[in-house]
């Protein structure tokens, strides 16, 4: 297993003890120049016996910052890596895979983060875990807190996706909505400072990323992809990116495998973003992350921040990666095409990688025969209230002939089409 042996800055490398207060401002040495998150310093003790047989990401507990006996698990990880030839052909690719994270217990990739974060929180004696979340992170943390017997506080904002708020409330978490989005950070900060809450999300500006222990859970994405590809490595991994927690963890995972000589090369990463913060940062040579003007209200609300983080920038730079800004145009239709062609109903943010791949194919940056993995981070049920906004209400038919006439007009279907072959 890997014990929590302290933290190091992802930018300057300064090291800090494991009992440092994680106050969401990141490395004390970098705050005034370029705020940067911390990462866990790994100290391998010994492999946990029999962990490879565990039906969760804790099968990789030798690479996680918590002994497996403290693990809080709902069976997260081990999500399918599905070949997607139909949608791949539409994008101009002959080899596309979808890593379908909607198969996690709360239907999003955040369960990888929450399982590890809540496990460490409980191990350290925390009684209350808290997050500032618009949906997926809150739903996930609430479920794992419930499993661990901890109290969960989710600070959110008016207008967050209804299905996700319902999911959070059903677990018994306390939901605190604010009219002003930034008030939720002040609320979490007071909880941490005055009451000792274990906060898993950012709650300071500028954001550096989420709690480092939770980010360790995203390393397992890389482990699974390589294992599911028979030890091979994709040429590209494309995923939705806001503050870059999953991106940073994914890259740590691949780097770890490379350093252990378990893989012979590293993939290039692509961040599908909304407002272009990482695109602008990559165009420069410095470490600053620009705060962009929001030109539109994104349908992909979970990645809608106007400013990303240094941890995301460094992962892209080290992987010779790219960032691609994605608008709302065609996003719902792309979601529908993925569902129609491959049977995968993904959250709107989760189809932004496909939009990014389409753009990079048009520019011939990604070649037609490159091996590409798109990470679909969450289920389409998460924001169905947004994705169905373009649909007309379904009609109700009052007779069988009326129904046949209607669907015949719509899809040229006849009764014979339903006869057994």
Short mmCIF file of C-alpha atoms in Angstrom, two decimals:
data_model
loop_
_atom_site.label_atom_id
_atom_site.label_comp_id
_atom_site.label_asym_id
_atom_site.label_seq_id
_atom_site.Cartn_x
_atom_site.Cartn_y
_atom_site.Cartn_z
CA UNK A 1 0.00 0.00 0.00
CA UNK A 2 1.02 3.68 -0.26
CA UNK A 3 0.97 5.59 3.00
CA UNK A 4 0.25 9.32 3.17
CA UNK A 5 3.82 10.53 3.62
CA UNK A 6 3.31 14.26 3.11
CA UNK A 7 2.68 16.55 0.17
CA UNK A 8 4.72 18.25 -2.53
CA UNK A 9 3.88 21.22 -4.74
CA UNK A 10 3.07 20.31 -8.34
CA UNK A 11 4.89 23.47 -9.46
CA UNK A 12 7.95 24.13 -7.28
CA UNK A 13 8.35 20.74 -5.59
CA UNK A 14 8.41 22.12 -2.03
CA UNK A 15 7.53 19.40 0.46
CA UNK A 16 5.15 19.61 3.41
CA UNK A 17 4.23 17.21 6.23
CA UNK A 18 1.12 15.04 6.08
CA UNK A 19 -0.54 17.06 8.85
CA UNK A 20 -0.40 20.38 6.97
CA UNK A 21 -3.78 22.11 6.88
CA UNK A 22 -5.21 21.75 3.38
CA UNK A 23 -6.82 25.18 3.12
CA UNK A 24 -7.55 25.18 -0.63
CA UNK A 25 -4.83 27.75 -1.37
CA UNK A 26 -2.26 25.16 -2.36
CA UNK A 27 1.49 25.57 -1.97
CA UNK A 28 2.40 28.37 0.48
CA UNK A 29 5.57 29.10 -1.50
CA UNK A 30 3.71 29.61 -4.80
CA UNK A 31 0.65 31.55 -3.67
CA UNK A 32 1.89 35.03 -4.53
CA UNK A 33 3.29 34.11 -7.95
CA UNK A 34 1.27 31.23 -9.43
CA UNK A 35 -1.05 29.38 -7.02
CA UNK A 36 -0.53 25.62 -7.39
CA UNK A 37 -2.01 22.53 -5.82
CA UNK A 38 -0.20 19.96 -3.73
CA UNK A 39 0.15 16.27 -4.57
CA UNK A 40 0.59 13.29 -2.28
CA UNK A 41 4.17 12.13 -1.75
CA UNK A 42 4.06 8.42 -2.35
CA UNK A 43 5.83 6.05 0.02
CA UNK A 44 5.27 2.43 -0.91
CA UNK A 45 5.21 0.21 2.15
CA UNK A 46 4.14 -3.20 0.85
CA UNK A 47 1.58 -4.66 -1.48
CA UNK A 48 -1.71 -5.41 0.20
CA UNK A 49 -2.29 -9.14 -0.01
CA UNK A 50 -5.10 -10.18 -2.26
CA UNK A 51 -6.06 -6.63 -3.31
CA UNK A 52 -6.15 -7.54 -7.00
CA UNK A 53 -9.25 -9.59 -6.29
CA UNK A 54 -11.20 -6.64 -4.87
CA UNK A 55 -14.14 -5.60 -7.12
CA UNK A 56 -13.35 -1.89 -6.92
CA UNK A 57 -10.55 0.59 -7.50
CA UNK A 58 -9.14 -0.54 -4.15
CA UNK A 59 -7.58 -3.43 -6.05
CA UNK A 60 -4.91 -0.76 -6.70
CA UNK A 61 -4.58 0.12 -3.00
CA UNK A 62 -0.80 -0.29 -3.18
CA UNK A 63 -0.86 3.01 -5.12
CA UNK A 64 -3.39 4.86 -2.94
CA UNK A 65 -2.75 6.98 0.19
CA UNK A 66 -4.83 4.88 2.57
CA UNK A 67 -4.55 1.31 3.84
CA UNK A 68 -7.19 -0.92 2.29
CA UNK A 69 -8.61 -1.79 5.72
CA UNK A 70 -9.78 1.84 6.02
CA UNK A 71 -11.34 1.90 2.55
CA UNK A 72 -14.85 3.29 2.15
CA UNK A 73 -16.14 1.64 -0.99
CA UNK A 74 -19.36 1.29 -2.96
CA UNK A 75 -17.76 -0.78 -5.71
CA UNK A 76 -16.36 2.17 -7.67
CA UNK A 77 -13.99 1.84 -10.61
CA UNK A 78 -13.53 -1.06 -13.03
CA UNK A 79 -15.81 0.78 -15.47
CA UNK A 80 -16.10 -0.55 -19.04
CA UNK A 81 -13.78 0.55 -21.84
CA UNK A 82 -15.99 0.12 -24.87
CA UNK A 83 -14.98 0.11 -28.50
CA UNK A 84 -17.11 2.69 -30.32
CA UNK A 85 -16.79 1.96 -34.04
CA UNK A 86 -20.00 3.68 -35.13
CA UNK A 87 -19.43 7.04 -33.49
CA UNK A 88 -15.73 6.69 -34.26
CA UNK A 89 -16.50 6.43 -37.97
CA UNK A 90 -18.65 9.57 -37.75
CA UNK A 91 -15.68 11.37 -36.20
CA UNK A 92 -13.26 9.99 -38.77
CA UNK A 93 -11.55 7.50 -36.46
CA UNK A 94 -10.98 3.80 -36.94
CA UNK A 95 -10.00 3.13 -33.30
CA UNK A 96 -12.07 4.91 -30.65
CA UNK A 97 -12.88 3.69 -27.16
CA UNK A 98 -15.26 5.19 -24.60
CA UNK A 99 -14.32 4.85 -20.93
CA UNK A 100 -17.84 4.88 -19.50
CA UNK A 101 -17.65 6.33 -16.00
CA UNK A 102 -21.44 6.36 -15.62
CA UNK A 103 -21.06 2.77 -14.37
CA UNK A 104 -19.73 4.10 -11.05
CA UNK A 105 -22.07 3.86 -8.03
CA UNK A 106 -23.35 7.45 -8.22
CA UNK A 107 -23.00 7.46 -12.03
CA UNK A 108 -19.93 9.67 -12.35
CA UNK A 109 -16.12 9.59 -12.21
CA UNK A 110 -16.27 11.61 -8.97
CA UNK A 111 -16.71 8.32 -7.10
CA UNK A 112 -13.01 7.59 -7.65
CA UNK A 113 -12.21 10.85 -5.88
CA UNK A 114 -14.80 10.50 -3.12
CA UNK A 115 -13.91 6.94 -2.19
CA UNK A 116 -10.29 7.85 -1.49
CA UNK A 117 -11.03 11.26 0.06
CA UNK A 118 -13.68 9.93 2.46
CA UNK A 119 -11.46 6.98 3.36
CA UNK A 120 -8.64 9.33 4.37
CA UNK A 121 -11.06 11.67 6.14
CA UNK A 122 -12.43 8.85 8.26
CA UNK A 123 -8.94 7.49 8.91
CA UNK A 124 -7.90 10.94 10.18
CA UNK A 125 -10.90 11.17 12.50
CA UNK A 126 -13.02 13.67 10.58
CA UNK A 127 -16.72 13.78 11.45
CA UNK A 128 -17.99 16.20 8.77
CA UNK A 129 -17.02 16.28 5.09
CA UNK A 130 -18.01 19.19 2.91
CA UNK A 131 -17.92 20.31 -0.71
CA UNK A 132 -18.94 23.26 -2.85
CA UNK A 133 -20.59 21.51 -5.77
CA UNK A 134 -23.04 22.01 -8.62
CA UNK A 135 -23.88 18.35 -8.77
CA UNK A 136 -21.67 15.32 -9.44
CA UNK A 137 -19.10 15.97 -6.71
CA UNK A 138 -21.84 16.64 -4.17
CA UNK A 139 -23.85 13.56 -5.10
CA UNK A 140 -20.75 11.40 -4.88
CA UNK A 141 -19.41 12.82 -1.62
CA UNK A 142 -22.85 12.52 -0.02
CA UNK A 143 -23.08 8.84 -0.90
CA UNK A 144 -19.62 7.97 0.43
CA UNK A 145 -20.13 10.02 3.58
CA UNK A 146 -23.33 8.07 4.19
CA UNK A 147 -21.46 4.81 3.69
CA UNK A 148 -18.78 5.94 6.15
CA UNK A 149 -21.24 7.22 8.76
CA UNK A 150 -20.07 10.82 8.36
CA UNK A 151 -22.09 14.02 8.08
CA UNK A 152 -21.98 15.65 4.64
CA UNK A 153 -22.52 19.34 3.81
CA UNK A 154 -23.00 20.37 0.17
CA UNK A 155 -22.92 24.10 -0.59
CA UNK A 156 -24.39 24.79 -4.02
CA UNK A 157 -26.10 27.53 -6.00
CA UNK A 158 -29.50 28.30 -7.41
CA UNK A 159 -29.92 26.79 -10.85
CA UNK A 160 -27.89 23.62 -10.25
CA UNK A 161 -29.20 20.57 -12.13
CA UNK A 162 -32.37 19.26 -10.47
CA UNK A 163 -31.66 15.51 -10.78
CA UNK A 164 -28.29 15.89 -9.08
CA UNK A 165 -29.71 17.94 -6.22
CA UNK A 166 -32.36 15.26 -5.72
CA UNK A 167 -29.64 12.60 -5.63
CA UNK A 168 -27.71 14.54 -2.97
CA UNK A 169 -30.76 15.08 -0.77
CA UNK A 170 -31.85 11.44 -0.93
CA UNK A 171 -28.60 10.40 0.79
CA UNK A 172 -29.38 12.58 3.78
CA UNK A 173 -26.75 15.23 3.08
CA UNK A 174 -27.42 18.83 4.07
CA UNK A 175 -27.77 20.98 0.96
CA UNK A 176 -27.09 24.71 1.34
CA UNK A 177 -27.97 26.70 -1.84
CA UNK A 178 -26.67 30.26 -2.31
CA UNK A 179 -27.94 32.94 -4.67
CA UNK A 180 -24.35 34.18 -5.08
CA UNK A 181 -22.07 31.32 -6.14
CA UNK A 182 -19.00 32.72 -4.36
CA UNK A 183 -20.79 32.76 -0.99
CA UNK A 184 -20.61 28.99 -0.89
CA UNK A 185 -16.80 29.20 -0.72
CA UNK A 186 -16.92 31.56 2.27
CA UNK A 187 -19.36 29.21 3.93
CA UNK A 188 -17.09 26.17 3.43
CA UNK A 189 -14.05 28.18 4.58
CA UNK A 190 -15.77 29.08 7.84
CA UNK A 191 -16.72 25.45 8.37
CA UNK A 192 -13.11 24.37 7.91
CA UNK A 193 -11.63 27.10 10.10
CA UNK A 194 -14.20 27.18 12.89
CA UNK A 195 -15.51 23.61 12.99
CA UNK A 196 -12.79 21.43 11.51
CA UNK A 197 -14.71 20.24 8.46
CA UNK A 198 -12.80 18.06 5.98
CA UNK A 199 -13.39 19.99 2.74
CA UNK A 200 -12.83 18.02 -0.44
CA UNK A 201 -13.52 20.81 -2.97
CA UNK A 202 -11.85 24.15 -3.65
CA UNK A 203 -13.11 27.01 -1.50
CA UNK A 204 -10.58 29.78 -2.23
CA UNK A 205 -9.89 31.90 -5.28
CA UNK A 206 -7.98 31.47 -7.45
CA UNK A 207 -8.75 27.77 -7.50
CA UNK A 208 -5.78 25.38 -7.45
CA UNK A 209 -7.79 22.14 -7.49
CA UNK A 210 -9.51 19.81 -5.04
CA UNK A 211 -8.07 17.99 -2.03
CA UNK A 212 -4.88 16.15 -3.12
CA UNK A 213 -5.83 12.83 -1.49
CA UNK A 214 -8.99 12.56 -3.59
CA UNK A 215 -7.09 13.31 -6.80
CA UNK A 216 -5.07 10.15 -6.12
CA UNK A 217 -8.22 8.17 -6.90
CA UNK A 218 -8.15 9.36 -10.51
CA UNK A 219 -4.83 7.60 -11.07
CA UNK A 220 -6.84 4.40 -11.28
CA UNK A 221 -8.33 5.59 -14.58
CA UNK A 222 -4.89 5.16 -16.16
CA UNK A 223 -4.34 1.79 -14.52
CA UNK A 224 -7.64 0.47 -15.81
CA UNK A 225 -7.22 1.82 -19.35
CA UNK A 226 -3.82 0.15 -19.72
CA UNK A 227 -5.08 -3.09 -18.19
CA UNK A 228 -8.21 -3.12 -20.38
CA UNK A 229 -6.12 -2.45 -23.49
CA UNK A 230 -3.97 -5.48 -22.75
CA UNK A 231 -0.97 -3.48 -21.60
CA UNK A 232 -1.12 -1.06 -24.52
CA UNK A 233 -1.35 2.72 -24.26
CA UNK A 234 -3.68 4.92 -26.31
CA UNK A 235 -2.18 7.65 -28.46
CA UNK A 236 -4.65 10.15 -27.02
CA UNK A 237 -6.83 10.44 -23.91
CA UNK A 238 -9.53 13.10 -24.16
CA UNK A 239 -11.66 14.22 -21.21
CA UNK A 240 -13.79 17.12 -19.98
CA UNK A 241 -11.78 19.56 -17.89
CA UNK A 242 -12.73 22.28 -15.45
CA UNK A 243 -10.15 22.57 -12.63
CA UNK A 244 -8.24 19.56 -13.91
CA UNK A 245 -8.51 17.15 -10.97
CA UNK A 246 -9.19 14.11 -13.16
CA UNK A 247 -6.68 15.30 -15.75
CA UNK A 248 -3.96 15.67 -13.12
CA UNK A 249 -4.73 12.30 -11.53
CA UNK A 250 -4.91 10.52 -14.88
CA UNK A 251 -1.50 11.93 -15.81
CA UNK A 252 0.00 10.92 -12.45
CA UNK A 253 -1.27 7.40 -13.10
CA UNK A 254 0.28 7.15 -16.54
CA UNK A 255 3.56 8.66 -15.33
CA UNK A 256 3.70 6.18 -12.47
CA UNK A 257 3.23 3.25 -14.84
CA UNK A 258 5.92 4.65 -17.13
CA UNK A 259 8.38 5.13 -14.27
CA UNK A 260 7.73 1.53 -13.18
CA UNK A 261 8.37 0.45 -16.81
CA UNK A 262 4.92 -1.09 -16.94
CA UNK A 263 4.31 0.88 -20.17
CA UNK A 264 6.80 1.85 -22.85
CA UNK A 265 5.41 5.29 -23.69
CA UNK A 266 2.96 7.94 -22.55
CA UNK A 267 -0.26 9.16 -24.22
CA UNK A 268 -1.02 12.74 -25.20
CA UNK A 269 -3.85 14.33 -23.23
CA UNK A 270 -6.59 16.63 -24.51
CA UNK A 271 -8.69 18.89 -22.31
CA UNK A 272 -12.17 19.61 -23.62
CA UNK A 273 -12.95 22.92 -21.90
CA UNK A 274 -15.55 25.64 -22.28
CA UNK A 275 -14.18 29.18 -22.08
CA UNK A 276 -10.60 28.63 -23.26
CA UNK A 277 -8.53 29.24 -20.13
CA UNK A 278 -6.11 26.36 -20.79
CA UNK A 279 -6.01 27.13 -24.51
CA UNK A 280 -4.81 30.63 -23.70
CA UNK A 281 -2.33 29.39 -21.08
CA UNK A 282 -0.82 26.87 -23.52
CA UNK A 283 -0.37 29.63 -26.08
CA UNK A 284 1.95 31.43 -23.66
CA UNK A 285 5.16 30.39 -21.96
CA UNK A 286 4.46 31.42 -18.37
CA UNK A 287 2.70 29.60 -15.55
CA UNK A 288 -0.22 31.99 -15.21
CA UNK A 289 -3.75 30.73 -15.79
CA UNK A 290 -5.93 33.47 -17.32
CA UNK A 291 -9.48 34.11 -16.16
CA UNK A 292 -11.54 34.31 -19.34
CA UNK A 293 -14.69 36.23 -20.05
CA UNK A 294 -17.74 33.95 -20.20
CA UNK A 295 -19.17 34.64 -23.65
CA UNK A 296 -22.11 32.25 -23.17
CA UNK A 297 -23.84 30.09 -20.57
CA UNK A 298 -22.56 26.57 -21.17
CA UNK A 299 -24.87 23.57 -21.28
CA UNK A 300 -21.92 21.61 -19.88
CA UNK A 301 -22.38 23.24 -16.51
CA UNK A 302 -19.99 20.98 -14.61
CA UNK A 303 -17.00 22.28 -16.60
CA UNK A 304 -18.22 25.85 -17.02
CA UNK A 305 -15.56 27.68 -14.94
CA UNK A 306 -13.80 30.59 -16.64
CA UNK A 307 -10.41 29.84 -15.07
CA UNK A 308 -8.62 26.51 -14.88
CA UNK A 309 -5.57 25.55 -12.79
CA UNK A 310 -1.82 25.06 -12.93
CA UNK A 311 -2.22 21.34 -12.24
CA UNK A 312 -4.18 21.04 -15.49
CA UNK A 313 -1.71 23.17 -17.43
CA UNK A 314 1.32 21.15 -16.30
CA UNK A 315 -0.38 17.85 -17.18
CA UNK A 316 -1.03 19.13 -20.71
CA UNK A 317 2.48 20.51 -21.10
CA UNK A 318 4.18 17.37 -19.84
CA UNK A 319 2.05 15.15 -22.10
CA UNK A 320 2.50 17.39 -25.16
CA UNK A 321 -1.24 17.79 -24.89
CA UNK A 322 -3.84 20.22 -26.14
CA UNK A 323 -6.90 22.11 -24.95
CA UNK A 324 -9.96 22.61 -27.15
CA UNK A 325 -12.74 25.11 -26.29
CA UNK A 326 -16.22 23.65 -26.85
CA UNK A 327 -19.36 25.71 -27.42
CA UNK A 328 -22.99 24.67 -27.02
CA UNK A 329 -23.43 24.26 -30.76
CA UNK A 330 -24.31 20.70 -31.65
CA UNK A 331 -23.67 19.40 -28.12
CA UNK A 332 -27.14 17.96 -27.52
CA UNK A 333 -27.16 16.37 -30.97
CA UNK A 334 -23.76 14.79 -30.30
CA UNK A 335 -25.11 13.42 -27.03
CA UNK A 336 -28.01 11.90 -28.94
CA UNK A 337 -25.77 10.43 -31.64
CA UNK A 338 -23.61 8.71 -28.99
CA UNK A 339 -26.74 7.23 -27.43
CA UNK A 340 -28.29 6.25 -30.77
CA UNK A 341 -25.15 4.76 -32.27
CA UNK A 342 -23.40 3.22 -29.25
CA UNK A 343 -26.07 2.94 -26.55
CA UNK A 344 -24.18 5.28 -24.20
CA UNK A 345 -26.26 8.08 -22.68
CA UNK A 346 -23.69 10.55 -21.37
CA UNK A 347 -23.96 13.84 -19.52
CA UNK A 348 -23.54 16.89 -21.76
CA UNK A 349 -20.09 17.63 -20.32
CA UNK A 350 -19.17 14.02 -21.08
CA UNK A 351 -19.66 14.43 -24.82
CA UNK A 352 -17.38 17.48 -25.05
CA UNK A 353 -14.42 15.09 -25.63
CA UNK A 354 -16.16 13.87 -28.80
CA UNK A 355 -16.58 17.46 -29.97
CA UNK A 356 -12.88 18.06 -29.27
CA UNK A 357 -11.92 14.91 -31.21
CA UNK A 358 -14.03 16.07 -34.16
CA UNK A 359 -12.22 19.42 -34.23
CA UNK A 360 -8.78 17.83 -33.98
CA UNK A 361 -9.64 15.34 -36.74
CA UNK A 362 -10.69 18.18 -39.04
CA UNK A 363 -7.29 19.78 -38.43
CA UNK A 364 -5.62 16.38 -38.89
CA UNK A 365 -3.97 16.72 -35.48
CA UNK A 366 -5.42 13.34 -34.52
CA UNK A 367 -4.83 10.85 -37.33
CA UNK A 368 -7.56 8.54 -38.58
CA UNK A 369 -5.82 5.41 -37.27
CA UNK A 370 -4.68 6.82 -33.91
CA UNK A 371 -5.86 4.97 -30.83
CA UNK A 372 -8.11 7.40 -28.93
CA UNK A 373 -9.83 7.00 -25.56
CA UNK A 374 -12.62 9.44 -24.71
CA UNK A 375 -13.58 9.52 -21.04
CA UNK A 376 -17.33 9.94 -20.57
CA UNK A 377 -17.37 11.19 -17.01
CA UNK A 378 -21.07 10.89 -16.07
CA UNK A 379 -24.52 9.64 -16.99
CA UNK A 380 -26.92 11.64 -19.12
CA UNK A 381 -29.51 11.25 -16.37
CA UNK A 382 -27.51 13.79 -14.36
CA UNK A 383 -28.58 16.78 -16.45
CA UNK A 384 -31.59 15.42 -18.31
CA UNK A 385 -33.51 18.57 -17.36
CA UNK A 386 -31.11 20.52 -19.58
CA UNK A 387 -30.60 18.04 -22.40
CA UNK A 388 -34.34 17.52 -22.95
CA UNK A 389 -35.05 21.25 -23.20
CA UNK A 390 -34.91 21.07 -27.01
CA UNK A 391 -37.47 18.23 -27.24
CA UNK A 392 -41.16 18.73 -27.86
CA UNK A 393 -43.48 17.03 -25.34
CA UNK A 394 -44.37 13.46 -26.27
CA UNK A 395 -47.90 13.06 -27.66
CA UNK A 396 -50.42 10.58 -26.26
CA UNK A 397 -52.15 8.32 -28.79
CA UNK A 398 -55.79 7.33 -28.35
CA UNK A 399 -55.78 4.26 -30.58
CA UNK A 400 -53.39 1.71 -32.08
CA UNK A 401 -54.02 2.87 -35.70
CA UNK A 402 -53.27 6.44 -34.68
CA UNK A 403 -49.95 5.33 -33.18
CA UNK A 404 -48.99 3.35 -36.32
CA UNK A 405 -49.80 6.32 -38.51
CA UNK A 406 -47.71 8.68 -36.37
CA UNK A 407 -44.58 6.55 -36.08
CA UNK A 408 -44.85 5.59 -39.73
CA UNK A 409 -44.66 9.28 -40.65
CA UNK A 410 -41.76 9.83 -38.29
CA UNK A 411 -39.52 6.83 -38.99
CA UNK A 412 -41.15 4.98 -41.89
CA UNK A 413 -41.87 2.04 -39.58
CA UNK A 414 -44.54 -0.51 -40.55
CA UNK A 415 -45.97 -3.38 -38.49
CA UNK A 416 -43.87 -5.78 -40.59
CA UNK A 417 -40.70 -4.18 -39.20
CA UNK A 418 -41.51 -5.74 -35.81
CA UNK A 419 -42.10 -9.27 -37.09
CA UNK A 420 -39.56 -11.92 -35.93
CA UNK A 421 -36.71 -12.57 -38.33
#
